[in-house]
Amino acid sequence: MKPRRAFTLIEVTLAVALLGVVGTGIMTFLSAFASGSQSRVRVSDPALEATLAMRRLNAIAPDFRTVLAANKTCAVLWLSDRVPSRTVHLSELGCLRVDTKHGELLLDTIDESALIADRALETEFAAGDDFLGAIASARTAGLLRTRVLAEGLDCASFSAASARSCVVLEVGAAGATSGVVLSPARPEEPLR
């Protein structure tokens, strides 16, 4: 009897089956990767965008006090109590607004250099003053500095929250929407 020099039918069948399983796995991975990258051309999860925007706001204004006024496209915030008084000053205001043209959420703050150049611009507000009007007049006077908090948004709007000093920011991107409550962190009192 001569020694065999070829594969048997069982060996060939097992090799083809193994190659088929490996090939199917590779094709499944490639199609999943292609569909995932196609659907996520840009990172635009609205919950992620809203959370990142709030983290950026907290980095810029860690002493955020309260929401003073709001409408569908903007919310005026008392960012800090830098001037030693119990009232709001112009330098302490900020305005979160939606730029629908560019799909951005912006934070407008008063430019420090304008206030340093003319200290008469520092206005003190009463509780019932028109904060939206004050920000609008500061914008037309060129006193605002703008920072981008979120971009790539399809839509964004503000709505009233259950608490008086809060507002709900609803962000929409990639066909989904997510809401986040914009409220100041309440200081905790130590236990006695």
PDB file of C-alpha atoms in Angstrom:
ATOM      1  CA  MET A   1       0.000   0.000   0.000  1.00  0.00           C
ATOM      2  CA  LYS A   2       1.240   3.432  -0.983  1.00  0.00           C
ATOM      3  CA  PRO A   3       1.140   6.400   1.423  1.00  0.00           C
ATOM      4  CA  ARG A   4      -1.527   9.031   0.702  1.00  0.00           C
ATOM      5  CA  ARG A   5      -0.501  12.470  -0.443  1.00  0.00           C
ATOM      6  CA  ALA A   6      -3.906  14.234  -0.535  1.00  0.00           C
ATOM      7  CA  PHE A   7      -6.536  15.426   1.916  1.00  0.00           C
ATOM      8  CA  THR A   8      -9.466  13.213   2.673  1.00  0.00           C
ATOM      9  CA  LEU A   9     -13.014  14.328   2.091  1.00  0.00           C
ATOM     10  CA  ILE A  10     -13.552  14.906   5.822  1.00  0.00           C
ATOM     11  CA  GLU A  11     -10.477  17.131   6.105  1.00  0.00           C
ATOM     12  CA  VAL A  12     -11.558  19.203   3.113  1.00  0.00           C
ATOM     13  CA  THR A  13     -15.103  19.554   4.498  1.00  0.00           C
ATOM     14  CA  LEU A  14     -13.824  20.700   7.905  1.00  0.00           C
ATOM     15  CA  ALA A  15     -11.432  23.214   6.322  1.00  0.00           C
ATOM     16  CA  VAL A  16     -14.215  24.680   4.165  1.00  0.00           C
ATOM     17  CA  ALA A  17     -16.596  24.867   7.157  1.00  0.00           C
ATOM     18  CA  LEU A  18     -13.960  26.595   9.288  1.00  0.00           C
ATOM     19  CA  LEU A  19     -13.192  29.049   6.493  1.00  0.00           C
ATOM     20  CA  GLY A  20     -16.934  29.726   6.124  1.00  0.00           C
ATOM     21  CA  VAL A  21     -17.356  30.474   9.839  1.00  0.00           C
ATOM     22  CA  VAL A  22     -14.347  32.820   9.884  1.00  0.00           C
ATOM     23  CA  GLY A  23     -15.512  34.543   6.694  1.00  0.00           C
ATOM     24  CA  THR A  24     -19.035  34.995   8.059  1.00  0.00           C
ATOM     25  CA  GLY A  25     -17.640  36.526  11.250  1.00  0.00           C
ATOM     26  CA  ILE A  26     -15.474  38.947   9.289  1.00  0.00           C
ATOM     27  CA  MET A  27     -18.372  39.955   7.027  1.00  0.00           C
ATOM     28  CA  THR A  28     -20.673  40.480  10.028  1.00  0.00           C
ATOM     29  CA  PHE A  29     -18.092  42.655  11.758  1.00  0.00           C
ATOM     30  CA  LEU A  30     -17.436  44.724   8.631  1.00  0.00           C
ATOM     31  CA  SER A  31     -21.124  45.311   7.926  1.00  0.00           C
ATOM     32  CA  ALA A  32     -21.801  46.278  11.554  1.00  0.00           C
ATOM     33  CA  PHE A  33     -18.834  48.640  11.533  1.00  0.00           C
ATOM     34  CA  ALA A  34     -19.905  50.214   8.225  1.00  0.00           C
ATOM     35  CA  SER A  35     -23.512  50.743   9.309  1.00  0.00           C
ATOM     36  CA  GLY A  36     -22.416  52.121  12.676  1.00  0.00           C
ATOM     37  CA  SER A  37     -19.987  54.591  11.173  1.00  0.00           C
ATOM     38  CA  GLN A  38     -22.504  55.591   8.526  1.00  0.00           C
ATOM     39  CA  SER A  39     -25.219  56.339  11.081  1.00  0.00           C
ATOM     40  CA  ARG A  40     -22.785  58.170  13.356  1.00  0.00           C
ATOM     41  CA  VAL A  41     -21.042  60.402  10.866  1.00  0.00           C
ATOM     42  CA  ARG A  42     -20.910  62.958  13.644  1.00  0.00           C
ATOM     43  CA  VAL A  43     -21.226  62.427  17.366  1.00  0.00           C
ATOM     44  CA  SER A  44     -24.597  63.981  18.022  1.00  0.00           C
ATOM     45  CA  ASP A  45     -26.337  62.160  20.810  1.00  0.00           C
ATOM     46  CA  PRO A  46     -28.569  64.849  22.336  1.00  0.00           C
ATOM     47  CA  ALA A  47     -28.132  63.582  25.899  1.00  0.00           C
ATOM     48  CA  LEU A  48     -24.359  63.702  25.470  1.00  0.00           C
ATOM     49  CA  GLU A  49     -24.492  67.186  23.925  1.00  0.00           C
ATOM     50  CA  ALA A  50     -26.708  68.521  26.736  1.00  0.00           C
ATOM     51  CA  THR A  51     -24.498  67.001  29.429  1.00  0.00           C
ATOM     52  CA  LEU A  52     -21.335  68.385  27.841  1.00  0.00           C
ATOM     53  CA  ALA A  53     -22.954  71.815  27.539  1.00  0.00           C
ATOM     54  CA  MET A  54     -23.827  71.796  31.250  1.00  0.00           C
ATOM     55  CA  ARG A  55     -20.307  70.702  32.176  1.00  0.00           C
ATOM     56  CA  ARG A  56     -18.866  73.530  30.074  1.00  0.00           C
ATOM     57  CA  LEU A  57     -21.249  75.983  31.767  1.00  0.00           C
ATOM     58  CA  ASN A  58     -20.177  74.697  35.202  1.00  0.00           C
ATOM     59  CA  ALA A  59     -16.522  75.127  34.226  1.00  0.00           C
ATOM     60  CA  ILE A  60     -17.122  78.726  33.122  1.00  0.00           C
ATOM     61  CA  ALA A  61     -19.481  79.663  35.979  1.00  0.00           C
ATOM     62  CA  PRO A  62     -19.008  77.306  38.934  1.00  0.00           C
ATOM     63  CA  ASP A  63     -20.900  79.698  41.251  1.00  0.00           C
ATOM     64  CA  PHE A  64     -24.069  79.744  39.105  1.00  0.00           C
ATOM     65  CA  ARG A  65     -26.795  81.228  41.332  1.00  0.00           C
ATOM     66  CA  THR A  66     -30.182  81.140  39.586  1.00  0.00           C
ATOM     67  CA  VAL A  67     -32.189  81.535  36.379  1.00  0.00           C
ATOM     68  CA  LEU A  68     -33.515  85.103  36.280  1.00  0.00           C
ATOM     69  CA  ALA A  69     -35.642  85.041  33.106  1.00  0.00           C
ATOM     70  CA  ALA A  70     -36.244  82.749  30.155  1.00  0.00           C
ATOM     71  CA  ASN A  71     -38.128  82.428  26.894  1.00  0.00           C
ATOM     72  CA  LYS A  72     -38.066  79.779  24.138  1.00  0.00           C
ATOM     73  CA  THR A  73     -34.656  80.797  22.732  1.00  0.00           C
ATOM     74  CA  CYS A  74     -32.685  82.119  25.697  1.00  0.00           C
ATOM     75  CA  ALA A  75     -32.311  82.075  29.462  1.00  0.00           C
ATOM     76  CA  VAL A  76     -30.682  84.830  31.520  1.00  0.00           C
ATOM     77  CA  LEU A  77     -28.586  83.476  34.385  1.00  0.00           C
ATOM     78  CA  TRP A  78     -27.086  85.004  37.504  1.00  0.00           C
ATOM     79  CA  LEU A  79     -23.661  83.441  37.094  1.00  0.00           C
ATOM     80  CA  SER A  80     -21.931  84.603  40.262  1.00  0.00           C
ATOM     81  CA  ASP A  81     -22.110  87.100  43.085  1.00  0.00           C
ATOM     82  CA  ARG A  82     -18.774  88.794  42.463  1.00  0.00           C
ATOM     83  CA  VAL A  83     -19.874  92.286  43.486  1.00  0.00           C
ATOM     84  CA  PRO A  84     -20.444  92.290  47.266  1.00  0.00           C
ATOM     85  CA  SER A  85     -24.164  93.041  47.448  1.00  0.00           C
ATOM     86  CA  ARG A  86     -27.445  91.163  47.534  1.00  0.00           C
ATOM     87  CA  THR A  87     -28.488  92.295  44.049  1.00  0.00           C
ATOM     88  CA  VAL A  88     -27.596  91.337  40.497  1.00  0.00           C
ATOM     89  CA  HIS A  89     -25.066  93.438  38.575  1.00  0.00           C
ATOM     90  CA  LEU A  90     -24.455  93.538  34.827  1.00  0.00           C
ATOM     91  CA  SER A  91     -21.046  91.874  35.201  1.00  0.00           C
ATOM     92  CA  GLU A  92     -22.717  88.904  36.923  1.00  0.00           C
ATOM     93  CA  LEU A  93     -25.221  88.169  34.143  1.00  0.00           C
ATOM     94  CA  GLY A  94     -24.964  85.501  31.488  1.00  0.00           C
ATOM     95  CA  CYS A  95     -27.298  84.458  28.717  1.00  0.00           C
ATOM     96  CA  LEU A  96     -27.671  80.927  27.390  1.00  0.00           C
ATOM     97  CA  ARG A  97     -29.098  81.220  23.892  1.00  0.00           C
ATOM     98  CA  VAL A  98     -29.803  79.045  20.897  1.00  0.00           C
ATOM     99  CA  ASP A  99     -28.319  79.929  17.507  1.00  0.00           C
ATOM    100  CA  THR A 100     -30.676  78.080  15.170  1.00  0.00           C
ATOM    101  CA  LYS A 101     -28.787  79.193  12.063  1.00  0.00           C
ATOM    102  CA  HIS A 102     -25.578  77.413  13.079  1.00  0.00           C
ATOM    103  CA  GLY A 103     -27.112  74.795  15.407  1.00  0.00           C
ATOM    104  CA  GLU A 104     -25.203  75.974  18.471  1.00  0.00           C
ATOM    105  CA  LEU A 105     -25.906  76.581  22.137  1.00  0.00           C
ATOM    106  CA  LEU A 106     -24.059  79.737  23.180  1.00  0.00           C
ATOM    107  CA  LEU A 107     -23.212  81.436  26.466  1.00  0.00           C
ATOM    108  CA  ASP A 108     -23.006  85.223  26.318  1.00  0.00           C
ATOM    109  CA  THR A 109     -21.215  86.946  29.189  1.00  0.00           C
ATOM    110  CA  ILE A 110     -20.266  90.557  29.728  1.00  0.00           C
ATOM    111  CA  ASP A 111     -16.813  91.319  28.345  1.00  0.00           C
ATOM    112  CA  GLU A 112     -14.488  92.271  31.216  1.00  0.00           C
ATOM    113  CA  SER A 113     -12.436  94.660  29.087  1.00  0.00           C
ATOM    114  CA  ALA A 114     -15.529  96.775  28.313  1.00  0.00           C
ATOM    115  CA  LEU A 115     -16.344  97.061  32.022  1.00  0.00           C
ATOM    116  CA  ILE A 116     -12.758  97.907  32.923  1.00  0.00           C
ATOM    117  CA  ALA A 117     -12.701 100.621  30.263  1.00  0.00           C
ATOM    118  CA  ASP A 118     -15.968 102.177  31.492  1.00  0.00           C
ATOM    119  CA  ARG A 119     -17.035 101.353  35.066  1.00  0.00           C
ATOM    120  CA  ALA A 120     -20.246 103.356  34.530  1.00  0.00           C
ATOM    121  CA  LEU A 121     -21.554 100.385  32.518  1.00  0.00           C
ATOM    122  CA  GLU A 122     -21.814  98.299  35.689  1.00  0.00           C
ATOM    123  CA  THR A 123     -25.533  98.422  36.370  1.00  0.00           C
ATOM    124  CA  GLU A 124     -27.319  97.145  39.453  1.00  0.00           C
ATOM    125  CA  PHE A 125     -30.709  95.512  38.850  1.00  0.00           C
ATOM    126  CA  ALA A 126     -33.782  95.254  41.028  1.00  0.00           C
ATOM    127  CA  ALA A 127     -35.651  91.970  41.399  1.00  0.00           C
ATOM    128  CA  GLY A 128     -38.358  92.761  38.830  1.00  0.00           C
ATOM    129  CA  ASP A 129     -36.183  94.323  36.120  1.00  0.00           C
ATOM    130  CA  ASP A 130     -36.216  93.193  32.487  1.00  0.00           C
ATOM    131  CA  PHE A 131     -33.139  90.957  32.351  1.00  0.00           C
ATOM    132  CA  LEU A 132     -33.855  89.793  28.794  1.00  0.00           C
ATOM    133  CA  GLY A 133     -33.970  93.433  27.677  1.00  0.00           C
ATOM    134  CA  ALA A 134     -30.735  94.212  29.540  1.00  0.00           C
ATOM    135  CA  ILE A 135     -28.921  91.382  27.749  1.00  0.00           C
ATOM    136  CA  ALA A 136     -30.392  92.465  24.400  1.00  0.00           C
ATOM    137  CA  SER A 137     -29.189  96.037  24.892  1.00  0.00           C
ATOM    138  CA  ALA A 138     -25.743  94.800  25.973  1.00  0.00           C
ATOM    139  CA  ARG A 139     -25.626  92.686  22.797  1.00  0.00           C
ATOM    140  CA  THR A 140     -26.456  95.680  20.578  1.00  0.00           C
ATOM    141  CA  ALA A 141     -23.846  97.759  22.427  1.00  0.00           C
ATOM    142  CA  GLY A 142     -21.206  95.094  21.729  1.00  0.00           C
ATOM    143  CA  LEU A 143     -20.516  94.315  25.391  1.00  0.00           C
ATOM    144  CA  LEU A 144     -20.929  90.544  25.189  1.00  0.00           C
ATOM    145  CA  ARG A 145     -18.381  87.781  24.840  1.00  0.00           C
ATOM    146  CA  THR A 146     -19.749  84.582  23.290  1.00  0.00           C
ATOM    147  CA  ARG A 147     -18.654  81.009  24.022  1.00  0.00           C
ATOM    148  CA  VAL A 148     -19.919  77.874  22.292  1.00  0.00           C
ATOM    149  CA  LEU A 149     -21.263  75.264  24.722  1.00  0.00           C
ATOM    150  CA  ALA A 150     -22.690  72.779  22.188  1.00  0.00           C
ATOM    151  CA  GLU A 151     -22.739  72.502  18.408  1.00  0.00           C
ATOM    152  CA  GLY A 152     -24.264  70.275  15.771  1.00  0.00           C
ATOM    153  CA  LEU A 153     -27.768  70.650  17.200  1.00  0.00           C
ATOM    154  CA  ASP A 154     -30.879  70.293  15.079  1.00  0.00           C
ATOM    155  CA  CYS A 155     -32.995  72.195  17.603  1.00  0.00           C
ATOM    156  CA  ALA A 156     -32.891  73.477  21.165  1.00  0.00           C
ATOM    157  CA  SER A 157     -35.377  75.328  23.332  1.00  0.00           C
ATOM    158  CA  PHE A 158     -35.986  76.418  26.904  1.00  0.00           C
ATOM    159  CA  SER A 159     -39.162  75.760  28.864  1.00  0.00           C
ATOM    160  CA  ALA A 160     -40.305  76.424  32.403  1.00  0.00           C
ATOM    161  CA  ALA A 161     -39.471  73.903  35.104  1.00  0.00           C
ATOM    162  CA  SER A 162     -41.437  73.120  38.235  1.00  0.00           C
ATOM    163  CA  ALA A 163     -39.053  75.135  40.408  1.00  0.00           C
ATOM    164  CA  ARG A 164     -38.966  78.903  39.985  1.00  0.00           C
ATOM    165  CA  SER A 165     -35.184  79.229  39.667  1.00  0.00           C
ATOM    166  CA  CYS A 166     -34.860  76.430  37.090  1.00  0.00           C
ATOM    167  CA  VAL A 167     -35.430  75.980  33.376  1.00  0.00           C
ATOM    168  CA  VAL A 168     -35.510  72.880  31.170  1.00  0.00           C
ATOM    169  CA  LEU A 169     -33.191  72.863  28.169  1.00  0.00           C
ATOM    170  CA  GLU A 170     -34.373  70.494  25.444  1.00  0.00           C
ATOM    171  CA  VAL A 171     -31.744  69.590  22.850  1.00  0.00           C
ATOM    172  CA  GLY A 172     -32.402  67.766  19.590  1.00  0.00           C
ATOM    173  CA  ALA A 173     -29.810  66.115  17.364  1.00  0.00           C
ATOM    174  CA  ALA A 174     -29.823  63.264  14.859  1.00  0.00           C
ATOM    175  CA  GLY A 175     -33.583  62.832  15.129  1.00  0.00           C
ATOM    176  CA  ALA A 176     -33.685  62.414  18.918  1.00  0.00           C
ATOM    177  CA  THR A 177     -34.303  64.871  21.750  1.00  0.00           C
ATOM    178  CA  SER A 178     -33.122  65.035  25.321  1.00  0.00           C
ATOM    179  CA  GLY A 179     -33.868  67.410  28.159  1.00  0.00           C
ATOM    180  CA  VAL A 180     -31.745  68.609  31.032  1.00  0.00           C
ATOM    181  CA  VAL A 181     -32.803  70.787  33.968  1.00  0.00           C
ATOM    182  CA  LEU A 182     -30.675  73.877  34.340  1.00  0.00           C
ATOM    183  CA  SER A 183     -30.619  74.699  38.036  1.00  0.00           C
ATOM    184  CA  PRO A 184     -28.059  75.963  40.506  1.00  0.00           C
ATOM    185  CA  ALA A 185     -26.422  73.600  42.943  1.00  0.00           C
ATOM    186  CA  ARG A 186     -27.762  74.278  46.391  1.00  0.00           C
ATOM    187  CA  PRO A 187     -25.073  74.556  49.050  1.00  0.00           C
ATOM    188  CA  GLU A 188     -25.223  71.858  51.663  1.00  0.00           C
ATOM    189  CA  GLU A 189     -25.204  72.884  55.276  1.00  0.00           C
ATOM    190  CA  PRO A 190     -23.048  70.901  57.664  1.00  0.00           C
ATOM    191  CA  LEU A 191     -24.756  68.630  60.149  1.00  0.00           C
ATOM    192  CA  ARG A 192     -24.751  69.911  63.707  1.00  0.00           C
TER     193      ARG A 192
END
